[in-house]
Short mmCIF file of C-alpha atoms and ligand atoms in Angstrom, two decimals:
data_model
loop_
_atom_site.label_atom_id
_atom_site.label_comp_id
_atom_site.label_asym_id
_atom_site.label_seq_id
_atom_site.Cartn_x
_atom_site.Cartn_y
_atom_site.Cartn_z
CA UNK A 1 -21.65 -49.79 -11.39
CA UNK A 2 -19.67 -50.05 -8.15
CA UNK A 3 -16.07 -48.94 -8.01
CA UNK A 4 -13.66 -49.87 -5.24
CA UNK A 5 -10.02 -49.59 -4.30
CA UNK A 6 -7.66 -51.87 -6.27
CA UNK A 7 -10.16 -52.46 -9.08
CA UNK A 8 -8.48 -52.51 -12.48
CA UNK A 9 -10.86 -51.03 -15.05
CA UNK A 10 -10.85 -50.03 -18.69
CA UNK A 11 -12.28 -46.69 -19.83
CA UNK A 12 -11.90 -43.75 -22.18
CA UNK A 13 -10.65 -40.43 -20.82
CA UNK A 14 -13.18 -37.69 -21.57
CA UNK A 15 -11.16 -34.54 -20.77
CA UNK A 16 -8.33 -33.10 -18.70
CA UNK A 17 -9.05 -31.69 -15.24
CA UNK A 18 -7.63 -28.49 -13.71
CA UNK A 19 -4.57 -30.37 -12.50
CA UNK A 20 -3.80 -31.79 -15.94
CA UNK A 21 -5.03 -35.26 -15.02
CA UNK A 22 -7.38 -37.33 -17.18
CA UNK A 23 -11.04 -37.44 -16.14
CA UNK A 24 -13.08 -40.60 -16.54
CA UNK A 25 -16.79 -40.84 -15.93
CA UNK A 26 -17.35 -44.32 -14.53
CA UNK A 27 -21.11 -44.83 -14.16
CA UNK A 28 -21.54 -41.60 -12.18
CA UNK A 29 -18.18 -41.70 -10.40
CA UNK A 30 -15.63 -39.15 -11.57
CA UNK A 31 -12.19 -40.73 -11.64
CA UNK A 32 -9.04 -38.62 -11.86
CA UNK A 33 -6.14 -40.42 -13.52
CA UNK A 34 -2.87 -38.47 -13.83
CA UNK A 35 -0.76 -38.90 -17.00
CA UNK A 36 -3.70 -39.99 -19.14
CA UNK A 37 -4.93 -37.81 -22.02
CA UNK A 38 -8.32 -36.90 -23.45
CA UNK A 39 -9.61 -39.53 -25.92
CA UNK A 40 -7.25 -42.27 -24.69
CA UNK A 41 -8.55 -45.73 -23.84
CA UNK A 42 -6.69 -46.90 -20.75
CA UNK A 43 -6.52 -49.62 -18.15
CA UNK A 44 -6.34 -47.96 -14.74
CA UNK A 45 -6.07 -49.12 -11.15
CA UNK A 46 -8.33 -47.49 -8.56
CA UNK A 47 -6.22 -46.10 -5.70
CA UNK A 48 -8.85 -44.34 -3.61
CA UNK A 49 -12.63 -43.83 -3.63
CA UNK A 50 -14.37 -41.01 -1.77
CA UNK A 51 -18.11 -40.72 -2.40
CA UNK A 52 -18.62 -40.26 -6.12
CA UNK A 53 -15.01 -39.22 -6.73
CA UNK A 54 -12.11 -41.63 -7.22
CA UNK A 55 -8.41 -41.46 -8.00
CA UNK A 56 -6.57 -43.88 -10.22
CA UNK A 57 -3.26 -44.73 -11.80
CA UNK A 58 -2.61 -45.65 -15.44
CA UNK A 59 -1.80 -49.37 -15.84
CA UNK A 60 -1.71 -49.37 -19.62
CA UNK A 61 -2.49 -46.92 -22.39
CA UNK A 62 -4.45 -49.05 -24.86
CA UNK A 63 -4.98 -46.42 -27.55
CA UNK A 64 -2.61 -43.45 -27.12
CA UNK A 65 -3.65 -39.94 -28.10
CA UNK A 66 -1.94 -38.55 -31.22
CA UNK A 67 -0.85 -35.68 -28.94
CA UNK A 68 1.03 -38.01 -26.58
CA UNK A 69 4.81 -37.54 -26.33
CA UNK A 70 7.56 -39.39 -24.52
CA UNK A 71 8.53 -37.06 -21.64
CA UNK A 72 11.99 -35.52 -21.86
CA UNK A 73 12.64 -35.72 -18.11
CA UNK A 74 13.80 -39.04 -16.60
CA UNK A 75 11.80 -38.45 -13.38
CA UNK A 76 8.69 -36.85 -14.92
CA UNK A 77 6.31 -39.55 -13.64
CA UNK A 78 7.67 -39.34 -10.07
CA UNK A 79 8.42 -35.65 -9.58
CA UNK A 80 5.69 -33.13 -8.79
CA UNK A 81 7.21 -30.25 -10.76
CA UNK A 82 5.62 -30.86 -14.18
CA UNK A 83 2.28 -32.43 -15.10
CA UNK A 84 2.15 -32.10 -18.91
CA UNK A 85 5.41 -33.22 -20.52
CA UNK A 86 3.54 -36.15 -22.10
CA UNK A 87 1.28 -33.71 -24.01
CA UNK A 88 2.50 -31.89 -27.13
CA UNK A 89 3.05 -28.21 -26.50
CA UNK A 90 0.26 -26.58 -28.60
CA UNK A 91 -2.25 -28.84 -26.81
CA UNK A 92 -0.84 -27.68 -23.46
CA UNK A 93 -1.76 -24.13 -24.44
CA UNK A 94 -5.25 -25.25 -25.52
CA UNK A 95 -5.66 -27.04 -22.19
CA UNK A 96 -4.71 -23.87 -20.28
CA UNK A 97 -7.09 -21.72 -22.34
CA UNK A 98 -9.90 -24.22 -21.66
CA UNK A 99 -9.04 -24.26 -17.95
CA UNK A 100 -9.38 -20.48 -17.76
CA UNK A 101 -12.65 -20.52 -19.75
CA UNK A 102 -14.08 -23.31 -17.58
CA UNK A 103 -13.16 -21.49 -14.38
CA UNK A 104 -14.97 -18.36 -15.54
CA UNK A 105 -18.02 -20.41 -16.48
CA UNK A 106 -18.17 -22.72 -13.47
CA UNK A 107 -17.15 -20.24 -10.77
CA UNK A 108 -18.54 -16.93 -12.03
CA UNK A 109 -21.12 -18.00 -14.61
CA UNK A 110 -19.30 -15.91 -17.22
CA UNK A 111 -18.71 -16.90 -20.85
CA UNK A 112 -15.34 -15.54 -21.91
CA UNK A 113 -13.26 -15.68 -25.07
CA UNK A 114 -9.52 -16.02 -24.81
CA UNK A 115 -8.16 -13.07 -26.82
CA UNK A 116 -4.52 -14.02 -26.63
CA UNK A 117 -2.56 -17.22 -26.04
CA UNK A 118 1.09 -16.33 -25.54
CA UNK A 119 3.30 -19.41 -25.85
CA UNK A 120 6.52 -19.61 -23.90
CA UNK A 121 9.33 -18.84 -26.40
CA UNK A 122 11.27 -21.67 -24.72
CA UNK A 123 9.12 -24.65 -23.82
CA UNK A 124 12.05 -26.22 -21.96
CA UNK A 125 15.05 -24.55 -20.28
CA UNK A 126 13.00 -21.45 -19.44
CA UNK A 127 13.10 -21.10 -15.65
CA UNK A 128 15.40 -18.45 -14.21
CA UNK A 129 14.86 -19.73 -10.67
CA UNK A 130 15.79 -23.10 -9.20
CA UNK A 131 14.47 -24.31 -5.82
CA UNK A 132 16.22 -27.46 -4.78
CA UNK A 133 15.22 -29.24 -1.57
CA UNK A 134 18.00 -31.23 0.10
CA UNK A 135 16.79 -33.93 2.47
CA UNK A 136 18.06 -36.81 4.60
CA UNK A 137 15.83 -39.74 3.66
CA UNK A 138 15.83 -43.32 5.00
CA UNK A 139 17.38 -44.29 1.68
CA UNK A 140 20.19 -41.70 2.05
CA UNK A 141 20.82 -38.08 1.03
CA UNK A 142 18.55 -36.69 -1.67
CA UNK A 143 18.95 -33.55 -3.77
CA UNK A 144 16.11 -33.05 -6.24
CA UNK A 145 12.47 -32.03 -6.27
CA UNK A 146 9.41 -32.84 -4.20
CA UNK A 147 7.13 -35.71 -5.20
CA UNK A 148 3.51 -34.59 -5.85
CA UNK A 149 1.62 -33.76 -2.62
CA UNK A 150 4.51 -34.91 -0.47
CA UNK A 151 7.71 -33.81 1.16
CA UNK A 152 9.58 -36.75 -0.14
CA UNK A 153 12.42 -35.70 -2.44
CA UNK A 154 12.90 -37.37 -5.82
CA UNK A 155 16.62 -37.47 -6.51
CA UNK A 156 17.65 -36.15 -9.89
CA UNK A 157 20.73 -34.83 -11.68
CA UNK A 158 18.84 -32.89 -14.34
CA UNK A 159 15.75 -30.73 -14.73
CA UNK A 160 14.84 -29.90 -18.34
CA UNK A 161 12.56 -26.95 -17.54
CA UNK A 162 15.66 -25.17 -16.24
CA UNK A 163 18.55 -24.24 -18.51
CA UNK A 164 21.75 -26.28 -18.40
CA UNK A 165 23.15 -24.17 -15.52
CA UNK A 166 20.67 -25.87 -13.15
CA UNK A 167 22.23 -29.28 -13.84
CA UNK A 168 25.63 -27.76 -12.99
CA UNK A 169 24.14 -26.45 -9.74
CA UNK A 170 22.79 -29.91 -8.79
CA UNK A 171 26.20 -31.41 -9.46
CA UNK A 172 28.00 -28.66 -7.48
CA UNK A 173 25.60 -29.07 -4.53
CA UNK A 174 26.17 -32.84 -4.50
CA UNK A 175 29.93 -32.29 -4.63
CA UNK A 176 29.77 -29.85 -1.70
CA UNK A 177 27.63 -32.27 0.35
CA UNK A 178 30.05 -35.10 -0.30
CA UNK A 179 33.27 -33.16 0.35
CA UNK A 180 32.06 -31.13 3.35
CA UNK A 181 30.02 -33.91 4.97
CA UNK A 182 27.26 -31.37 5.76
CA UNK A 183 24.15 -33.09 7.12
CA UNK A 184 20.88 -32.69 5.23
CA UNK A 185 17.61 -31.64 6.81
CA UNK A 186 15.21 -34.30 8.08
CA UNK A 187 11.67 -32.94 8.37
CA UNK A 188 10.58 -35.58 10.89
CA UNK A 189 13.33 -35.05 13.48
CA UNK A 190 13.94 -31.39 12.58
CA UNK A 191 17.67 -32.20 12.52
CA UNK A 192 20.25 -31.75 9.77
CA UNK A 193 21.70 -28.52 8.41
CA UNK A 194 21.20 -27.96 4.68
CA UNK A 195 17.48 -27.56 3.79
CA UNK A 196 17.25 -25.94 0.38
CA UNK A 197 19.36 -24.35 -2.32
CA UNK A 198 17.68 -21.50 -4.20
CA UNK A 199 19.34 -20.00 -7.28
CA UNK A 200 18.37 -17.17 -9.61
CA UNK A 201 20.12 -16.72 -12.95
CA UNK A 202 19.63 -13.49 -14.85
CA UNK A 203 21.76 -12.41 -17.82
CA UNK A 204 24.51 -14.89 -16.89
CA UNK A 205 24.76 -13.73 -13.25
CA UNK A 206 23.78 -15.98 -10.34
CA UNK A 207 22.33 -15.40 -6.87
CA UNK A 208 22.83 -18.49 -4.67
CA UNK A 209 21.00 -18.89 -1.36
CA UNK A 210 21.87 -21.88 0.82
CA UNK A 211 19.04 -22.28 3.33
CA UNK A 212 20.29 -23.79 6.58
CA UNK A 213 18.70 -25.08 9.75
CA UNK A 214 21.51 -23.46 11.77
CA UNK A 215 23.22 -20.12 12.31
CA UNK A 216 26.29 -20.92 10.24
CA UNK A 217 27.46 -23.32 7.59
CA UNK A 218 30.87 -24.92 7.96
CA UNK A 219 33.15 -25.02 4.92
CA UNK A 220 31.69 -21.98 3.15
CA UNK A 221 35.20 -21.47 1.66
CA UNK A 222 34.97 -24.87 0.01
CA UNK A 223 31.49 -23.99 -1.26
CA UNK A 224 32.68 -20.64 -2.65
CA UNK A 225 35.59 -22.38 -4.39
CA UNK A 226 33.29 -24.91 -6.06
CA UNK A 227 30.94 -22.12 -7.20
CA UNK A 228 33.89 -19.99 -8.45
CA UNK A 229 35.09 -22.92 -10.52
CA UNK A 230 31.68 -23.56 -12.15
CA UNK A 231 29.94 -20.18 -12.29
CA UNK A 232 31.21 -16.79 -13.45
CA UNK A 233 29.61 -13.83 -11.73
CA UNK A 234 27.75 -14.88 -8.60
CA UNK A 235 26.73 -13.92 -5.08
CA UNK A 236 26.33 -16.39 -2.24
CA UNK A 237 23.96 -15.94 0.67
CA UNK A 238 23.25 -18.12 3.68
CA UNK A 239 19.68 -17.98 4.92
CA UNK A 240 18.76 -19.20 8.39
CA UNK A 241 15.51 -21.15 8.59
CA UNK A 242 15.06 -23.17 11.77
CA UNK A 243 11.26 -23.24 11.62
CA UNK A 244 9.32 -26.48 11.22
CA UNK A 245 7.10 -24.95 8.54
CA UNK A 246 7.42 -25.68 4.83
CA UNK A 247 8.20 -22.05 3.97
CA UNK A 248 11.49 -22.17 2.08
CA UNK A 249 13.23 -19.00 3.25
CA UNK A 250 13.79 -17.84 6.80
CA UNK A 251 14.18 -14.18 7.74
CA UNK A 252 17.94 -13.80 8.26
CA UNK A 253 20.25 -13.56 5.26
CA UNK A 254 24.03 -13.35 5.41
CA UNK A 255 25.99 -12.38 2.32
CA UNK A 256 29.11 -14.58 2.07
CA UNK A 257 30.39 -13.73 -1.38
CA UNK A 258 29.69 -11.23 -4.20
CA UNK A 259 27.74 -7.99 -4.29
CA UNK A 260 24.41 -9.60 -3.32
CA UNK A 261 22.12 -8.53 -6.14
CA UNK A 262 21.68 -8.56 -9.93
CA UNK A 263 20.93 -5.30 -11.72
CA UNK A 264 18.37 -5.37 -14.53
CA UNK A 265 17.11 -2.62 -16.86
CA UNK A 266 13.82 -3.00 -18.70
CA UNK A 267 11.20 -0.59 -20.04
CA UNK A 268 13.55 2.24 -18.99
CA UNK A 269 13.63 1.19 -15.33
CA UNK A 270 16.79 -0.06 -13.62
CA UNK A 271 16.40 -2.19 -10.52
CA UNK A 272 18.23 -4.69 -8.34
CA UNK A 273 17.04 -8.25 -7.83
CA UNK A 274 17.77 -9.73 -4.41
CA UNK A 275 16.97 -13.27 -3.20
CA UNK A 276 13.81 -12.08 -1.39
CA UNK A 277 12.42 -10.04 -4.29
CA UNK A 278 9.50 -11.36 -6.31
CA UNK A 279 10.61 -11.95 -9.89
CA UNK A 280 8.64 -13.96 -12.46
CA UNK A 281 10.35 -17.24 -13.40
CA UNK A 282 10.06 -16.99 -17.20
CA UNK A 283 11.71 -13.76 -18.35
CA UNK A 284 10.33 -13.36 -21.92
CA UNK A 285 6.80 -14.24 -20.79
CA UNK A 286 7.04 -11.72 -17.96
CA UNK A 287 8.20 -9.08 -20.46
CA UNK A 288 5.19 -9.79 -22.69
CA UNK A 289 2.84 -9.38 -19.72
CA UNK A 290 4.41 -6.07 -18.69
CA UNK A 291 4.26 -4.92 -22.32
CA UNK A 292 0.54 -5.69 -22.57
CA UNK A 293 -0.30 -4.19 -19.18
CA UNK A 294 1.55 -0.99 -20.09
CA UNK A 295 -0.25 -0.85 -23.45
CA UNK A 296 -3.61 -1.02 -21.63
CA UNK A 297 -2.84 2.07 -19.57
CA UNK A 298 -3.46 5.10 -21.69
CA UNK A 299 -0.96 7.91 -21.28
CA UNK A 300 -2.44 11.08 -19.97
CA UNK A 301 -2.39 13.81 -17.39
CA UNK A 302 -5.64 12.76 -15.76
CA UNK A 303 -4.87 9.05 -15.29
CA UNK A 304 -3.56 7.70 -12.01
CA UNK A 305 -2.69 4.05 -11.53
CA UNK A 306 -2.91 2.14 -8.28
CA UNK A 307 -0.68 -0.93 -8.40
CA UNK A 308 -2.01 -3.35 -5.81
CA UNK A 309 0.24 -6.22 -4.63
CA UNK A 310 3.17 -4.32 -6.11
CA UNK A 311 6.17 -6.38 -4.96
CA UNK A 312 9.36 -4.29 -5.23
CA UNK A 313 7.63 -1.69 -7.39
CA UNK A 314 9.05 -2.64 -10.78
CA UNK A 315 5.71 -2.47 -12.61
CA UNK A 316 4.68 0.54 -10.47
CA UNK A 317 7.72 2.42 -11.82
CA UNK A 318 7.00 1.42 -15.42
CA UNK A 319 3.39 2.56 -14.97
CA UNK A 320 4.54 5.89 -13.51
CA UNK A 321 6.29 6.62 -16.80
CA UNK A 322 2.93 6.33 -18.59
CA UNK A 323 0.60 8.39 -16.44
CA UNK A 324 0.23 11.28 -14.03
CA UNK A 325 0.74 9.26 -10.85
CA UNK A 326 1.34 5.70 -9.83
CA UNK A 327 0.85 4.40 -6.30
CA UNK A 328 2.10 0.94 -5.28
CA UNK A 329 0.67 -1.00 -2.32
CA UNK A 330 2.68 -3.88 -0.88
CA UNK A 331 2.61 -5.71 2.45
CA UNK A 332 6.27 -6.81 2.76
CA UNK A 333 8.45 -4.09 4.29
CA UNK A 334 11.69 -5.11 2.50
CA UNK A 335 9.91 -5.02 -0.87
CA UNK A 336 8.54 -1.53 -0.03
CA UNK A 337 12.05 -0.32 0.91
CA UNK A 338 13.35 -1.64 -2.43
CA UNK A 339 10.53 0.17 -4.26
CA UNK A 340 11.32 3.48 -2.57
CA UNK A 341 15.01 3.04 -3.50
CA UNK A 342 14.03 2.10 -7.06
CA UNK A 343 11.97 5.29 -7.44
CA UNK A 344 14.85 7.42 -6.10
CA UNK A 345 17.53 5.67 -8.21
CA UNK A 346 15.45 6.11 -11.36
CA UNK A 347 14.40 9.67 -10.41
CA UNK A 348 10.74 8.83 -10.77
CA UNK A 349 8.98 11.49 -8.74
CA UNK A 350 5.38 10.67 -9.66
CA UNK A 351 5.56 7.25 -7.96
CA UNK A 352 4.45 6.71 -4.38
CA UNK A 353 4.59 3.54 -2.32
CA UNK A 354 2.40 2.49 0.57
CA UNK A 355 3.49 -0.32 2.86
CA UNK A 356 0.28 -2.00 3.91
CA UNK A 357 -2.39 -4.59 3.33
CA UNK A 358 -4.36 -4.04 0.10
CA UNK A 359 -7.45 -5.22 1.90
CA UNK A 360 -7.24 -2.23 4.24
CA UNK A 361 -5.58 0.34 1.98
CA UNK A 362 -7.34 0.02 -1.39
CA UNK A 363 -10.92 1.18 -0.70
CA UNK A 364 -9.86 4.57 0.73
CA UNK A 365 -6.93 4.99 -1.62
CA UNK A 366 -9.13 4.65 -4.72
CA UNK A 367 -11.38 7.41 -3.41
CA UNK A 368 -8.46 9.70 -2.55
CA UNK A 369 -6.72 9.21 -5.90
CA UNK A 370 -9.94 9.79 -7.83
CA UNK A 371 -10.46 13.12 -6.08
CA UNK A 372 -6.98 14.31 -7.10
CA UNK A 373 -6.83 12.84 -10.60
CA UNK A 374 -9.81 12.18 -12.85
CA UNK A 375 -9.33 8.59 -14.00
CA UNK A 376 -8.25 5.68 -11.85
CA UNK A 377 -6.79 2.46 -13.24
CA UNK A 378 -6.36 -0.32 -10.70
CA UNK A 379 -3.74 -2.99 -11.39
CA UNK A 380 -4.04 -6.13 -9.26
CA UNK A 381 -1.35 -8.81 -9.16
CA UNK A 382 -2.15 -10.84 -6.04
CA UNK A 383 -0.71 -14.17 -4.88
CA UNK A 384 -2.62 -17.40 -5.63
CA UNK A 385 -5.33 -16.80 -3.03
CA UNK A 386 -6.49 -13.78 -5.04
CA UNK A 387 -8.00 -10.56 -3.72
CA UNK A 388 -10.22 -10.75 -0.68
CA UNK A 389 -13.89 -10.53 -1.78
CA UNK A 390 -14.58 -8.00 0.97
CA UNK A 391 -11.87 -5.74 -0.48
CA UNK A 392 -13.40 -6.01 -3.92
CA UNK A 393 -16.85 -5.24 -2.60
CA UNK A 394 -15.47 -2.21 -0.72
CA UNK A 395 -13.48 -1.07 -3.78
CA UNK A 396 -16.64 -1.21 -5.85
CA UNK A 397 -18.22 1.51 -3.73
CA UNK A 398 -15.89 3.84 -5.61
CA UNK A 399 -15.18 1.77 -8.73
CA UNK A 400 -11.97 2.35 -10.69
CA UNK A 401 -12.46 3.23 -14.38
CA UNK A 402 -10.33 0.30 -15.47
CA UNK A 403 -9.03 -2.77 -13.70
CA UNK A 404 -6.14 -4.85 -14.99
CA UNK A 405 -5.85 -8.13 -13.13
CA UNK A 406 -2.73 -10.30 -13.43
CA UNK A 407 -3.30 -13.73 -11.94
CA UNK A 408 -1.52 -17.04 -11.41
CA UNK A 409 -4.73 -18.80 -10.29
CA UNK A 410 -7.65 -19.07 -12.74
CA UNK A 411 -9.94 -20.14 -9.89
CA UNK A 412 -9.44 -17.06 -7.69
CA UNK A 413 -9.29 -14.84 -10.79
CA UNK A 414 -12.72 -16.08 -11.93
CA UNK A 415 -14.16 -15.56 -8.44
CA UNK A 416 -12.76 -12.03 -8.20
CA UNK A 417 -13.81 -11.03 -11.72
CA UNK A 418 -17.26 -12.42 -10.90
CA UNK A 419 -17.46 -10.06 -7.91
CA UNK A 420 -16.13 -7.11 -9.94
CA UNK A 421 -18.54 -7.57 -12.81
CA UNK A 422 -21.44 -8.34 -10.49
CA UNK A 423 -22.11 -11.91 -11.62
CA UNK A 424 -21.18 -12.90 -8.06
CA UNK A 425 -22.30 -11.01 -5.00
CA UNK A 426 -20.90 -11.27 -1.49
CA UNK A 427 -23.74 -11.31 1.05
CA UNK A 428 -23.91 -12.67 4.61
CA UNK A 429 -20.42 -14.16 4.26
CA UNK A 430 -21.47 -16.06 1.15
CA UNK A 431 -20.98 -15.69 -2.56
CA UNK A 432 -24.26 -15.67 -4.44
CA UNK A 433 -24.30 -16.41 -8.16
CA UNK A 434 -26.37 -13.81 -10.04
CA UNK A 435 -24.94 -14.60 -13.47
CA UNK A 436 -28.29 -15.57 -14.98
CA UNK A 437 -29.64 -12.05 -14.56
CA UNK A 438 -27.31 -9.14 -13.85
CA UNK A 439 -26.20 -5.96 -15.52
CA UNK A 440 -22.42 -5.94 -15.46
CA UNK A 441 -20.44 -3.21 -13.68
CA UNK A 442 -17.54 -3.83 -16.03
CA UNK A 443 -17.02 -5.02 -19.60
CA UNK A 444 -14.46 -7.77 -20.01
CA UNK A 445 -12.27 -6.14 -22.66
CA UNK A 446 -9.46 -8.68 -22.74
CA UNK A 447 -8.57 -12.10 -21.39
CA UNK A 448 -5.10 -13.33 -22.27
CA UNK A 449 -3.18 -16.39 -21.14
CA UNK A 450 0.61 -16.32 -20.89
CA UNK A 451 2.50 -19.58 -20.56
CA UNK A 452 4.83 -18.66 -17.74
CA UNK A 453 5.10 -22.30 -16.64
CA UNK A 454 5.37 -24.55 -19.74
CA UNK A 455 5.09 -28.33 -19.10
CA UNK A 456 3.14 -27.66 -15.90
CA UNK A 457 -0.57 -27.21 -15.20
CA UNK A 458 -0.04 -23.59 -14.13
CA UNK A 459 -1.02 -20.57 -16.18
CA UNK A 460 -0.73 -16.81 -15.87
CA UNK A 461 -3.76 -14.80 -17.01
CA UNK A 462 -4.28 -11.08 -17.62
CA UNK A 463 -7.77 -9.61 -17.65
CA UNK A 464 -8.73 -6.06 -18.55
CA UNK A 465 -12.03 -4.69 -17.29
CA UNK A 466 -13.54 -1.38 -18.34
CA UNK A 467 -16.32 0.34 -16.49
CA UNK A 468 -19.68 0.26 -18.22
C1 SAM B 501 2.58 -11.85 -7.58
S1 SAM B 501 3.50 -10.74 -6.58
C2 SAM B 501 3.38 -9.23 -7.49
C3 SAM B 501 4.66 -8.61 -7.92
C4 SAM B 501 4.66 -7.37 -8.76
N1 SAM B 501 3.38 -7.01 -9.32
C5 SAM B 501 5.71 -7.49 -9.89
O1 SAM B 501 5.35 -7.55 -11.06
O2 SAM B 501 6.90 -7.57 -9.55
C6 SAM B 501 2.38 -10.51 -5.26
C7 SAM B 501 2.85 -9.54 -4.20
O3 SAM B 501 1.75 -9.28 -3.32
C8 SAM B 501 2.25 -9.09 -2.00
N2 SAM B 501 1.09 -9.26 -1.09
C9 SAM B 501 0.53 -10.43 -0.67
N3 SAM B 501 -0.56 -10.18 0.07
C10 SAM B 501 -0.71 -8.83 0.13
C11 SAM B 501 -1.67 -7.96 0.73
N4 SAM B 501 -2.69 -8.44 1.43
N5 SAM B 501 -1.52 -6.64 0.57
C12 SAM B 501 -0.48 -6.13 -0.15
N6 SAM B 501 0.47 -6.91 -0.76
C13 SAM B 501 0.35 -8.23 -0.61
C14 SAM B 501 3.35 -10.12 -1.91
O4 SAM B 501 4.26 -9.79 -0.88
C15 SAM B 501 3.98 -10.04 -3.30
O5 SAM B 501 5.03 -9.11 -3.34
#
């Protein structure tokens, strides 16, 4: 049956897709309808049709799911930050577990069991990092969050996935804008000064970064006074970003107030968090991941760990305490400098850090480390795009004994685990699926999901692979 733009149709949602949207099968056309839930009968309007895929919008929920909730956030249906507030929390976890399983099946042809589902201890008010775009819109100044797939800012005074301090930040930023008269950034003209406000809160201390499309910000004294009034211990940075890209931070930072970092101690390692440093957004979930990763690395004189995509070396240092040697590999120079300082400050002398691209460094490094130590455990914690398949193929020429893969993208994780196990093979610039008939290089010992990003579609996964 034909489907065209502006049709209003009635159907039952069969499942949730990777992005948390309802999926409807309309006579061979797959229709994605955000904010609908599996099993619900809905009226939906067709917004776009492309071949046998269409996108729609809920007009009316005729028979709501028993798992449907009224979202806590007043701008949930407009803002792109969360996708699942209308779904009760245990079902969010089930959805994420299914997403991971489906990715393994569809992408790598692998059937996996989810061995652990770690719920976020706080399902709201959990984020320790706030990223607040500030924009000049036709309708006036807007401080809030981006709309889905757009650079339009949805104004808001509150964000329930952040603790209460974030609402105080929004109010303080609005007060500063009003009193100082600072112009807000306009992406079309490239004009306007204030682009973004980024804040980290850890143990009651704050790191503020005001990102500006200029060299200086007028009235920083006024800003400092407002922050002093509302926040206890804090540091304030200005960050210059005059690029027309959508990268939030520019390269130059200027410390205007405070000591400039927050010191944290965990698993016996003390380190400083700066605005540039990678730091997971949900502290107790991050701790659980580190705990599990450390428990997978057996202590012993013959085990060396290579920590690929190591950030500022926090996990590398923790791993060093468990084995003979730990070597971190990281591409960003500042993060490498922090890691070297961290090792010295904590007097960890069996930790080494290499500033370089994992794609180039890992294959040789695995070989070198194996020659010196007997067992090699490779930890991988790449960004969303995953590990390059060529790197994995090269690494497999000298396969590590164990691989622990921490991932924020189930799709690239499944692809990479497929290559590592051998269910996928990279040949002539193409991935070939061999899953029907292959003898695995690695056993999948553990797949765990960790809900770092409650109320959103995102999920963190840890996989442990042991050599056959
Ligand atoms: C998800 S973070 C990992 C952080 C670290 N494992 C931790 O727990 O703090 C990913 C890191 O990989 C780094 N990175 C991205 N591409 C890289 C590459 N090709 N080679 C080495 N490091 C890379 C990023 O700069 C970032 O610090």
